[in-house]
Short mmCIF file of C-alpha atoms in Angstrom, two decimals:
data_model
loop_
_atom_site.label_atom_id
_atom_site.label_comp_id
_atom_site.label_asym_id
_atom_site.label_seq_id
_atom_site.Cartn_x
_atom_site.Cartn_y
_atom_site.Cartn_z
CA UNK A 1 29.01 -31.97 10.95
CA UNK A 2 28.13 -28.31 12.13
CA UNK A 3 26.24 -26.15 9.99
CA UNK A 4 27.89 -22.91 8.91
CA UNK A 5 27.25 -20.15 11.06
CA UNK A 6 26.85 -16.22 10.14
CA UNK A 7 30.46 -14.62 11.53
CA UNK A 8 32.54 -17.11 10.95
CA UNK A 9 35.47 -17.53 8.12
CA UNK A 10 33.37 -20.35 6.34
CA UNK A 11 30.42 -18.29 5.70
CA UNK A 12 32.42 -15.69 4.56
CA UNK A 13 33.88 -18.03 1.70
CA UNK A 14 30.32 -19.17 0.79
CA UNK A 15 28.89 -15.80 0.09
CA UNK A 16 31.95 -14.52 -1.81
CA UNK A 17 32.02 -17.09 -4.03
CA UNK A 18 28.67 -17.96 -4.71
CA UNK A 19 28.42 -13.84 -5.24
CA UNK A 20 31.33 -14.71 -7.79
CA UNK A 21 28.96 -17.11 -9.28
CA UNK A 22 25.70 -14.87 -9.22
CA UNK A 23 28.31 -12.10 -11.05
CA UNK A 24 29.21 -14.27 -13.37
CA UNK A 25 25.95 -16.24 -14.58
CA UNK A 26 23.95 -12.68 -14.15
CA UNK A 27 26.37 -10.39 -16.27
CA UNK A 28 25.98 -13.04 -18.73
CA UNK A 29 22.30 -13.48 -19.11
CA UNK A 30 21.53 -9.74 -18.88
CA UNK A 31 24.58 -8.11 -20.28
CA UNK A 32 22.15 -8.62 -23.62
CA UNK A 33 19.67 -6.63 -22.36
CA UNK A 34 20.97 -2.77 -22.74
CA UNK A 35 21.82 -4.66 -26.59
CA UNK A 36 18.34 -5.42 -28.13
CA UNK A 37 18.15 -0.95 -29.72
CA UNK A 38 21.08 -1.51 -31.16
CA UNK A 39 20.29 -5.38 -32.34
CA UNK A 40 17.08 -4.22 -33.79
CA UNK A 41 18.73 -1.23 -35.90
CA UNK A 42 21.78 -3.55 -37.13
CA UNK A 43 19.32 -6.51 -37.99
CA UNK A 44 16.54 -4.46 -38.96
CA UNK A 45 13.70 -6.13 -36.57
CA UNK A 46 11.26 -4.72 -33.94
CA UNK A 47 11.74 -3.82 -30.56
CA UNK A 48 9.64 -7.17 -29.20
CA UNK A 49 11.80 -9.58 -32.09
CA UNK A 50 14.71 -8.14 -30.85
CA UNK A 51 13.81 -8.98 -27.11
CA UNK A 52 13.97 -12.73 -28.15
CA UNK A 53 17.98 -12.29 -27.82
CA UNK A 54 16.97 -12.06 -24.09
CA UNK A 55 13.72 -14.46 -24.09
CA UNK A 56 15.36 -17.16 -25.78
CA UNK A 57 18.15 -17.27 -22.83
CA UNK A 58 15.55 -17.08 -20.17
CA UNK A 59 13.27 -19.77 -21.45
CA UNK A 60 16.43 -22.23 -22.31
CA UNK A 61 17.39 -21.32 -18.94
CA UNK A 62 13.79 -22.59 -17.23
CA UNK A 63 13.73 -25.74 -18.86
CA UNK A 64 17.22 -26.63 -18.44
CA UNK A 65 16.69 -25.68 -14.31
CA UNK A 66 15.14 -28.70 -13.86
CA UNK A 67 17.56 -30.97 -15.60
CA UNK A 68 20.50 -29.32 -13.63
CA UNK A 69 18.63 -29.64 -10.05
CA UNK A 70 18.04 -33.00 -10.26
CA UNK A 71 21.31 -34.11 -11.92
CA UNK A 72 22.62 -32.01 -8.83
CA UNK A 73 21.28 -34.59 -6.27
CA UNK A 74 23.08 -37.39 -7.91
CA UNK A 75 26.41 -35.44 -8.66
CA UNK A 76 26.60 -33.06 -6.30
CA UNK A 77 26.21 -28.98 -5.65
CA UNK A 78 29.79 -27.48 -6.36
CA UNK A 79 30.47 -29.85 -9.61
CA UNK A 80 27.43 -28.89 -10.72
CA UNK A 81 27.47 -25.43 -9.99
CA UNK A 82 31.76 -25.43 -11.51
CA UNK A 83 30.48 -27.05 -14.84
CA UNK A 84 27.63 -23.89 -15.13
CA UNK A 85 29.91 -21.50 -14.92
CA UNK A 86 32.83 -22.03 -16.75
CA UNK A 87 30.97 -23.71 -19.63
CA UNK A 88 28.73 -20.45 -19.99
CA UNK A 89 31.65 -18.13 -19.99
CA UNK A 90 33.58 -19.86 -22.95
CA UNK A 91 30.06 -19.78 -24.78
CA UNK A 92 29.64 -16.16 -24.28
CA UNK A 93 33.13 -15.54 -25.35
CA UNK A 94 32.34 -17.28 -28.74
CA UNK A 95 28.80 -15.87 -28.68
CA UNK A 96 30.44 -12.22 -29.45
CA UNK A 97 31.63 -13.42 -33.55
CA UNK A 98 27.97 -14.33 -34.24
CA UNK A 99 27.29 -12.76 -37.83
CA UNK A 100 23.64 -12.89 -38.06
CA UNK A 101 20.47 -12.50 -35.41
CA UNK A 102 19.37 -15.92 -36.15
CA UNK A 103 23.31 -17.69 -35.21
CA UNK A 104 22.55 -15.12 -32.38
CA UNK A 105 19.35 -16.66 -31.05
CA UNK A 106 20.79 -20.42 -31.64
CA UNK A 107 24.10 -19.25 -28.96
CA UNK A 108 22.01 -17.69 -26.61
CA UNK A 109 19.78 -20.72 -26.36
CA UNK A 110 22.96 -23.14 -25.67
CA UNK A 111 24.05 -20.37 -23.21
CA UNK A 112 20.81 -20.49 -21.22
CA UNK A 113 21.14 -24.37 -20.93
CA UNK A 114 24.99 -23.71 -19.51
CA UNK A 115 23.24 -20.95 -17.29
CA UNK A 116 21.16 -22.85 -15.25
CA UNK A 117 23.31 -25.01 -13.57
CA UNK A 118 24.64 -22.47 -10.90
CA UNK A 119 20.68 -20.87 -9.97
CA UNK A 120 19.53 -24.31 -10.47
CA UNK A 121 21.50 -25.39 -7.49
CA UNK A 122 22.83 -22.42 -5.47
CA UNK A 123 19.97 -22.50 -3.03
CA UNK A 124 19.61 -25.57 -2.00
CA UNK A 125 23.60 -25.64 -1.51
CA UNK A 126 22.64 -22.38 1.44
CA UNK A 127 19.35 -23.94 2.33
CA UNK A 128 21.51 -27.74 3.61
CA UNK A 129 24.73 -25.95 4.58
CA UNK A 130 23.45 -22.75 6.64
CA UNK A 131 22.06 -23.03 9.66
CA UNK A 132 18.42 -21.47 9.72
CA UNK A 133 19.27 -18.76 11.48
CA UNK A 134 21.78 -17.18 9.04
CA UNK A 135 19.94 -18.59 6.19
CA UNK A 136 18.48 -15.09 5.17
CA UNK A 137 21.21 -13.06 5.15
CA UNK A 138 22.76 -15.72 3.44
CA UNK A 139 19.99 -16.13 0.56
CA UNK A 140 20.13 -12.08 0.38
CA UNK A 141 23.90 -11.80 -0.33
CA UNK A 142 22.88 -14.39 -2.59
CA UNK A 143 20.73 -12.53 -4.26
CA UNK A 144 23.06 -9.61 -3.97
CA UNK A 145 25.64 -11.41 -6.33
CA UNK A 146 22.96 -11.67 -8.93
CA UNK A 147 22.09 -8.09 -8.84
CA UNK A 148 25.71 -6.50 -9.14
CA UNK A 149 26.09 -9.63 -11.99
CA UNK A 150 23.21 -7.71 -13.47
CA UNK A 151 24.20 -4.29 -13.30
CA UNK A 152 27.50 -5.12 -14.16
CA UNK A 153 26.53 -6.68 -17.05
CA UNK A 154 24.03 -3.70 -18.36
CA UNK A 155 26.82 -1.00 -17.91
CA UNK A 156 29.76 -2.64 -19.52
CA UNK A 157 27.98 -3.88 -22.27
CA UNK A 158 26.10 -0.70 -22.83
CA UNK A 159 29.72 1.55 -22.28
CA UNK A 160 31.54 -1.16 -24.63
CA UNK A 161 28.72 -1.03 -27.37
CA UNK A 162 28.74 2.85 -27.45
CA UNK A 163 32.67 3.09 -28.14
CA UNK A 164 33.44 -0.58 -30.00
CA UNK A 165 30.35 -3.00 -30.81
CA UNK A 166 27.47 -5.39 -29.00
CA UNK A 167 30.54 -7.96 -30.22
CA UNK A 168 33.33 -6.83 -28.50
CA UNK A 169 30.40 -6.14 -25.24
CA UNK A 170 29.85 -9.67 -25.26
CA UNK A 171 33.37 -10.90 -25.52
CA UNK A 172 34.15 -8.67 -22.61
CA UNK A 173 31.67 -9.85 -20.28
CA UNK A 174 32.46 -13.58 -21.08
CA UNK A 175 36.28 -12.77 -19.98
CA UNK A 176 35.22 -11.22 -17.20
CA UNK A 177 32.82 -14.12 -16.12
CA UNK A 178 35.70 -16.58 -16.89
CA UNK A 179 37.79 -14.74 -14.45
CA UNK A 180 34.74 -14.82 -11.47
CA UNK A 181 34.08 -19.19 -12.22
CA UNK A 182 37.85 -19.52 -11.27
CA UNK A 183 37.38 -17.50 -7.92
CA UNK A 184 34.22 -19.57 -7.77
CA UNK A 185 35.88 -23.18 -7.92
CA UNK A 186 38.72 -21.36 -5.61
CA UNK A 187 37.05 -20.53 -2.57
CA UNK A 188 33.57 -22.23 -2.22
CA UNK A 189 33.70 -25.41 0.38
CA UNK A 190 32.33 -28.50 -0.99
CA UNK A 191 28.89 -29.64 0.80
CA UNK A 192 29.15 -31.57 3.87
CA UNK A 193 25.22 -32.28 4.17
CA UNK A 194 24.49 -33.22 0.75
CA UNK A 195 23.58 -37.02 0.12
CA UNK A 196 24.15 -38.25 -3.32
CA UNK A 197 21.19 -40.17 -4.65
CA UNK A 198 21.50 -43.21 -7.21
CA UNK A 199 20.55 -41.92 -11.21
CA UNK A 200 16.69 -42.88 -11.43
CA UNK A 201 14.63 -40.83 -13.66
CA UNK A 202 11.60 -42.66 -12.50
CA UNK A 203 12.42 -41.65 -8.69
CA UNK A 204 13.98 -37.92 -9.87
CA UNK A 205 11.02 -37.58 -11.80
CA UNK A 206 8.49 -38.45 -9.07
CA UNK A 207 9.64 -36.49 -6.50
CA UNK A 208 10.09 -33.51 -9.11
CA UNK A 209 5.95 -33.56 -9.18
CA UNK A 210 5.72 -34.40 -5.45
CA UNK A 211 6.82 -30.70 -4.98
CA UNK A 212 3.69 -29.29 -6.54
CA UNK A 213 2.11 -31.48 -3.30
CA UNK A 214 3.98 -28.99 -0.91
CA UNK A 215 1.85 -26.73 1.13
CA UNK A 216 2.38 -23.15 -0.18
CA UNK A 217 5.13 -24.50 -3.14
CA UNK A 218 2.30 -23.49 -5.82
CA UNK A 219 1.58 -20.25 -4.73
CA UNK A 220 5.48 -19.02 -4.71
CA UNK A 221 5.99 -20.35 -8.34
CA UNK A 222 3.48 -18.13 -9.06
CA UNK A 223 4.90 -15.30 -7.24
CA UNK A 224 8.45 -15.84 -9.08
CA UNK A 225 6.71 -16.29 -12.59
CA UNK A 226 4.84 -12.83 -11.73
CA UNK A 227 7.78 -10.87 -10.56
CA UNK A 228 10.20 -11.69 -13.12
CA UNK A 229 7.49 -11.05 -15.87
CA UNK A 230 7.03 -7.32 -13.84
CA UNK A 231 10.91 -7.22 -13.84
CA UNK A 232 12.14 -7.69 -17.56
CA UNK A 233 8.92 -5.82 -18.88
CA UNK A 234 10.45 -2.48 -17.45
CA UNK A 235 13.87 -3.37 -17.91
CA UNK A 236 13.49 -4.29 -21.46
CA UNK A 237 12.00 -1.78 -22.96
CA UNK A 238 12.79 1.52 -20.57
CA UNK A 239 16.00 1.85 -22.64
CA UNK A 240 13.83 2.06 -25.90
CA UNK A 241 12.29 4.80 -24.15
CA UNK A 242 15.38 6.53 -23.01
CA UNK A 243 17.13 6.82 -26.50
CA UNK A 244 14.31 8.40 -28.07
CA UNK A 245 13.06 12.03 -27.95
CA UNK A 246 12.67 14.04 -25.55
CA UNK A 247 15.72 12.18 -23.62
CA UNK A 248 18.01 11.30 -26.38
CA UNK A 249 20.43 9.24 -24.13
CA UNK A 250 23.75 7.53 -25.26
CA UNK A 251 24.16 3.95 -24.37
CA UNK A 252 26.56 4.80 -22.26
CA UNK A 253 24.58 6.88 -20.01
CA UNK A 254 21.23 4.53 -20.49
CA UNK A 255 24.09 1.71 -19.62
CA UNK A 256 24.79 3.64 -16.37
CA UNK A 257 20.95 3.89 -14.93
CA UNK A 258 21.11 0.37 -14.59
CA UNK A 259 23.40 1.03 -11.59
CA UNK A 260 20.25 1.35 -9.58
CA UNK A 261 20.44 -2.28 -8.93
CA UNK A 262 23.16 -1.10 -5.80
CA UNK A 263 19.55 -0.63 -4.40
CA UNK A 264 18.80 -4.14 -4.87
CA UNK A 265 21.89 -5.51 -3.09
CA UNK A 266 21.46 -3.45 -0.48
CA UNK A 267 17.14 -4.61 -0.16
CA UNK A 268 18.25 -8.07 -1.10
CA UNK A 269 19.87 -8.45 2.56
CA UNK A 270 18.38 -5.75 4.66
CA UNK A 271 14.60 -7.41 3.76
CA UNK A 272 16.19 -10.47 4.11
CA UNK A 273 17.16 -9.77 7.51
CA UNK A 274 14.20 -8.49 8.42
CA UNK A 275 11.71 -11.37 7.22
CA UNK A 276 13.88 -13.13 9.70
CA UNK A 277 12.85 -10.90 12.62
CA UNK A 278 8.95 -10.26 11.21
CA UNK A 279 7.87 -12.52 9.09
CA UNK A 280 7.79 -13.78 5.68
CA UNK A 281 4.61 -13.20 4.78
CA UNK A 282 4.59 -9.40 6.02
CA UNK A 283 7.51 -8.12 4.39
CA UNK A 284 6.72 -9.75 1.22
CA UNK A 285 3.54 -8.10 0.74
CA UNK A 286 5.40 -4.85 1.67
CA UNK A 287 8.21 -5.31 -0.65
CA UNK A 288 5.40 -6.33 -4.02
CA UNK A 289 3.87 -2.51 -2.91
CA UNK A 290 7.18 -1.00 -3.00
CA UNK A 291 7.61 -2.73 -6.57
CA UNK A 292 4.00 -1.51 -7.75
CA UNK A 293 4.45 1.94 -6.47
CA UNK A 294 8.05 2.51 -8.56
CA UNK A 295 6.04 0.87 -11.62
CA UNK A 296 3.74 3.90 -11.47
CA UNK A 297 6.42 6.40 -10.89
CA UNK A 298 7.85 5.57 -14.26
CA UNK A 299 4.87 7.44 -15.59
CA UNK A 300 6.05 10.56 -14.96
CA UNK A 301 8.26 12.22 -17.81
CA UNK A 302 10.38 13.94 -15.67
CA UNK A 303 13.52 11.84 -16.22
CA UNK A 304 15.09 11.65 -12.85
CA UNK A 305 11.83 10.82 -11.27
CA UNK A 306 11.94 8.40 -14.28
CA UNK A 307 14.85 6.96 -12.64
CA UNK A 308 13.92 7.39 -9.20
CA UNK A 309 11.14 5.38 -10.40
CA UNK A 310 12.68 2.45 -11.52
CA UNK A 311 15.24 2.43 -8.48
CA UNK A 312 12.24 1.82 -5.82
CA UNK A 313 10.58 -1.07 -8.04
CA UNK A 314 14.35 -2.31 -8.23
CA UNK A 315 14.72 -2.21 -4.22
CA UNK A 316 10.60 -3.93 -4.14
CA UNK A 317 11.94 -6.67 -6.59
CA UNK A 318 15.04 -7.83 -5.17
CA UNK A 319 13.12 -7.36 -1.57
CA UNK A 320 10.51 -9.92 -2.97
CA UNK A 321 12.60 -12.09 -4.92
CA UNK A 322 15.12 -13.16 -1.60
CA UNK A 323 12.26 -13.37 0.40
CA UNK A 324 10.17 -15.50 -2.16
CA UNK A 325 13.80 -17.37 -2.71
CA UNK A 326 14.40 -18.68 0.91
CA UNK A 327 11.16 -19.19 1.35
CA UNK A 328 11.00 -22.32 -1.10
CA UNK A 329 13.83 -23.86 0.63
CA UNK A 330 11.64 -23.46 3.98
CA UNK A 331 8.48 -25.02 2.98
CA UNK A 332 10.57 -27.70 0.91
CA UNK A 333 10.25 -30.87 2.67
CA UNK A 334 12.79 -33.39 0.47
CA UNK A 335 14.93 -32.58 -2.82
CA UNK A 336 15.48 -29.04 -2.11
CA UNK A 337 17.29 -28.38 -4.92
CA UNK A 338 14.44 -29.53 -6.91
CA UNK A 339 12.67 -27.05 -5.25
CA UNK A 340 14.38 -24.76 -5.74
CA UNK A 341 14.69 -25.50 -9.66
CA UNK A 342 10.70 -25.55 -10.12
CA UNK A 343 11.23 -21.88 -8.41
CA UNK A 344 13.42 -20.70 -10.91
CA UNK A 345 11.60 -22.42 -13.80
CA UNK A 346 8.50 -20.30 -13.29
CA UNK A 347 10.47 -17.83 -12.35
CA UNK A 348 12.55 -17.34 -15.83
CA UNK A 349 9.32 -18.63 -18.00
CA UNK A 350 7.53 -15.29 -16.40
CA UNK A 351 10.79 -13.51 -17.72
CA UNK A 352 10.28 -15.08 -21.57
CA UNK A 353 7.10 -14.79 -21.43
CA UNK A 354 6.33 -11.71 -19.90
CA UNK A 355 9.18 -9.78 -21.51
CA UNK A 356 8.44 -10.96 -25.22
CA UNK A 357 4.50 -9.66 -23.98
CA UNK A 358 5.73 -6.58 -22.59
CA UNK A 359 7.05 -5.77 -26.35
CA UNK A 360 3.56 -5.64 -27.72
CA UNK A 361 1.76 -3.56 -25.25
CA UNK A 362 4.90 -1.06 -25.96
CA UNK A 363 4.75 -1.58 -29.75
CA UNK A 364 0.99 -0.49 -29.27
CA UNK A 365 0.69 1.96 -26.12
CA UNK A 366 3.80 3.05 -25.58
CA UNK A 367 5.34 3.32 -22.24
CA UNK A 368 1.92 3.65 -20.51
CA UNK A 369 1.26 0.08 -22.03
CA UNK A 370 4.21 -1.76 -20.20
CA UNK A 371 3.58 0.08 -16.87
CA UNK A 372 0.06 -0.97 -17.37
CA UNK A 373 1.22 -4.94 -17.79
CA UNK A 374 3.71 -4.70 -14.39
CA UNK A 375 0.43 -3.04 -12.53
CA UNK A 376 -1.51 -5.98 -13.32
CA UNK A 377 1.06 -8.29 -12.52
CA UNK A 378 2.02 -6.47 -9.59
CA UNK A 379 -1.52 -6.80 -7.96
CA UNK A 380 -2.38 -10.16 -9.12
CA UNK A 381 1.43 -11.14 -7.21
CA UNK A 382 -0.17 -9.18 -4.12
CA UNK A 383 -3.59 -11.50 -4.31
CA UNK A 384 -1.15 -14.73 -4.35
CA UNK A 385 0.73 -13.75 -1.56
CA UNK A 386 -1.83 -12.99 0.64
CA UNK A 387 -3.65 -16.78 -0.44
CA UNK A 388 0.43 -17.89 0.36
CA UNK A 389 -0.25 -16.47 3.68
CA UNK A 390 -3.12 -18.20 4.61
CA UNK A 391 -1.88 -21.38 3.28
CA UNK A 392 0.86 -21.43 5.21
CA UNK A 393 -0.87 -20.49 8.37
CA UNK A 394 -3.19 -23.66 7.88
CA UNK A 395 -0.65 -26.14 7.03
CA UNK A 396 0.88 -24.98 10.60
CA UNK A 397 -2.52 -25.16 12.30
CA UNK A 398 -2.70 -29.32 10.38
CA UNK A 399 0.20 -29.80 11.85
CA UNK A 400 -0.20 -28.98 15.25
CA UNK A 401 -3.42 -30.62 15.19
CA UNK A 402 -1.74 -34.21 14.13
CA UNK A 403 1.16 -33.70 16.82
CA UNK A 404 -1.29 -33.24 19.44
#
């Protein structure tokens, strides 16, 4: 059984459908996001309460990673990954007649459990069916999917609650997502590496904590937990800063910034790509200063260097994230997926926990206070990747020492 090859028909099929699937779980989880002004004025809550309509996704989602990569080495990647989807788009549909914040919270929990079977799972299915050569591209058009998902789901839920209600923006985006799970179950091959494993919690448990044995594994949890805390902190809170004085924006036109995440699909691949050719290591480190330098940008008032601002920490963040992403299924020795899963656990845990943060540093300081939170994060991600670096570089050096 050949390995799928970039160029050809089959890889083709992968990346459109697993973009299908990136669109679809990614509109869902942050299609909330451009909600939480207009959840705090109908519900009468704060700007950091109103952020746990987001955090309480994210942290469901975390948890629930695990469960979801290890049920998919007994039952497989695509069934897995089908279930995710489709049962994540019904609950957003019925997520949208919600009457009251706390009914709210309670459906976005059960959606971030449905979430997490697709990310749970979607890079191990790359990392055992690509061959390593086209794995990067592969990862970043990955990673691609999840940023249009994102954007997508920011602009028509922000255009939708402007002209009808955050209910009908949600019902929307769960349609939509329907729609992208059937292309998903349409077009994506089923796995012809995978090998099923027999249901033993004690085994799937065990080699679950063997990962945290891994050289290097530790050091990119870290990096995911820090960049996704940097990541929601600005996106959470920029549109409080947008609607107010002296900007006064619509939520239709804050809705619309968030199409700077085109800049993401694009960095997604092209860094990708090029971590192929230079390294791992270097273009990491590059991409975290590109994030930390469009943190500070956001300082300035002027409101399209604002958004200038928040389009080069976009393009650093995706950068880091794909990078970061194949990366785990590289130094993964056994139960990828699992891997993969512990990734995206610390990964979405930075994004509860850094986002619901975030809200009190802006409650007290303003926007000065969140840009002050993704600095420190941002330079404490740089510190890890460089001890990643020389990790890595040892474990290599160990193992040419034993093969000798």
């Amino acid at each position: 059984m050949s390995y799928i090859r970039r160029g050809t028909h089959k890889f083709k099929m992968v990346n459109l459908a697993l973009f299908a699937g990136g669109f679809c779980t990614f509109a869902i989880l942050w299609g909330a996001q451009p909600l939480l002004p207009d959840l705090a004025k109908e519900f009468h809550i704060s700007p950091a309460v109103s952020s746990l309509s987001l955090s309480s996704a994210t942290i469901a989602l975390s948890i629930s990673l695990l469960l979801f990569g290890s049920l998919s080495e007994v039952f497989g990647r695509k069934p897995v990954m089908t279930f995710s989807l489709f049962v994540s788009s019904i609950l957003c549909i019925l997520t949208a007649f919600t009457p009251n914040f706390h009914l709210l919270i309670v459906s976005r929990i059960l959606q971030g459990v449905a979430l997490a079977g697709l990310p749970a799972v979607a890079m191990a299915y790359l990392g055992e069916e690509m061959e390593p050569k086209s794995l990067g591209m592969a990862m970043g058009l990955y990673i691609s999917g999840n940023s249009v998902g994102g954007m997508a789901g920011r602009i028509i839920s922000g255009i939708l609650t402007d002209y009808f209600s955050w209910h009908i923006a949600l019902f929307g985006i769960g349609i939509i997502s329907l729609l992208a799970s059937i292309v998903f179950l349409k077009i994506l091959p089923p796995s012809t590496h995978f090998k099923p494993q027999k249901f033993a919690l004690k085994q799937l448990t065990g080699s679950l904590l063997s990962q945290f044995k891994e050289p290097g594994l530790l050091y990119l949890f870290g990096i995911g937990f820090l960049l996704m805390g940097s990541f929601v902190s600005l996106y959470n809170y920029i549109g409080f800063q947008l609607i107010k004085p002296p900007y006064s924006l619509s939520q239709t036109l804050v809705g619309f910034i968030f199409i700077v995440y085109i800049v993401g699909t694009f960095s997604s691949t092209w860094m990708g790509m090029l971590s192929d050719q230079y390294g791992k290591r270097k273009i990491l480190l590059l991409s975290l200063l590109i994030l930390l330098i469009g943190a500070c940008m956001t300082l300035n008032t002027s409101l399209w260097f604002k958004i200038f601002g928040i389009a080069v920490f976009t393009y650093g963040f995706f950068a880091a994230h794909s990078i970061a992403s194949s990366w785990v299924g590289k130094a993964a020795t056994h139960d990828k997926a699992q891997a993969s899963a512990l990734y995206l656990f610390f990964y979405y845990a930075g994004s509860s926990i850094g986002g619901t943060a975030s809200g009190a540093f802006y409650g007290h300081f303003g926007w000065s206070g969140v840009v002050t939170m993704i600095v420190v994060l941002a330079l404490t991600s740089i510190v890890v990747s460089f001890r990643l670096g020389s990790k890595t570089r040892l474990s290599k050096l160990e193992k040419l020492q034993q093969s000798s």
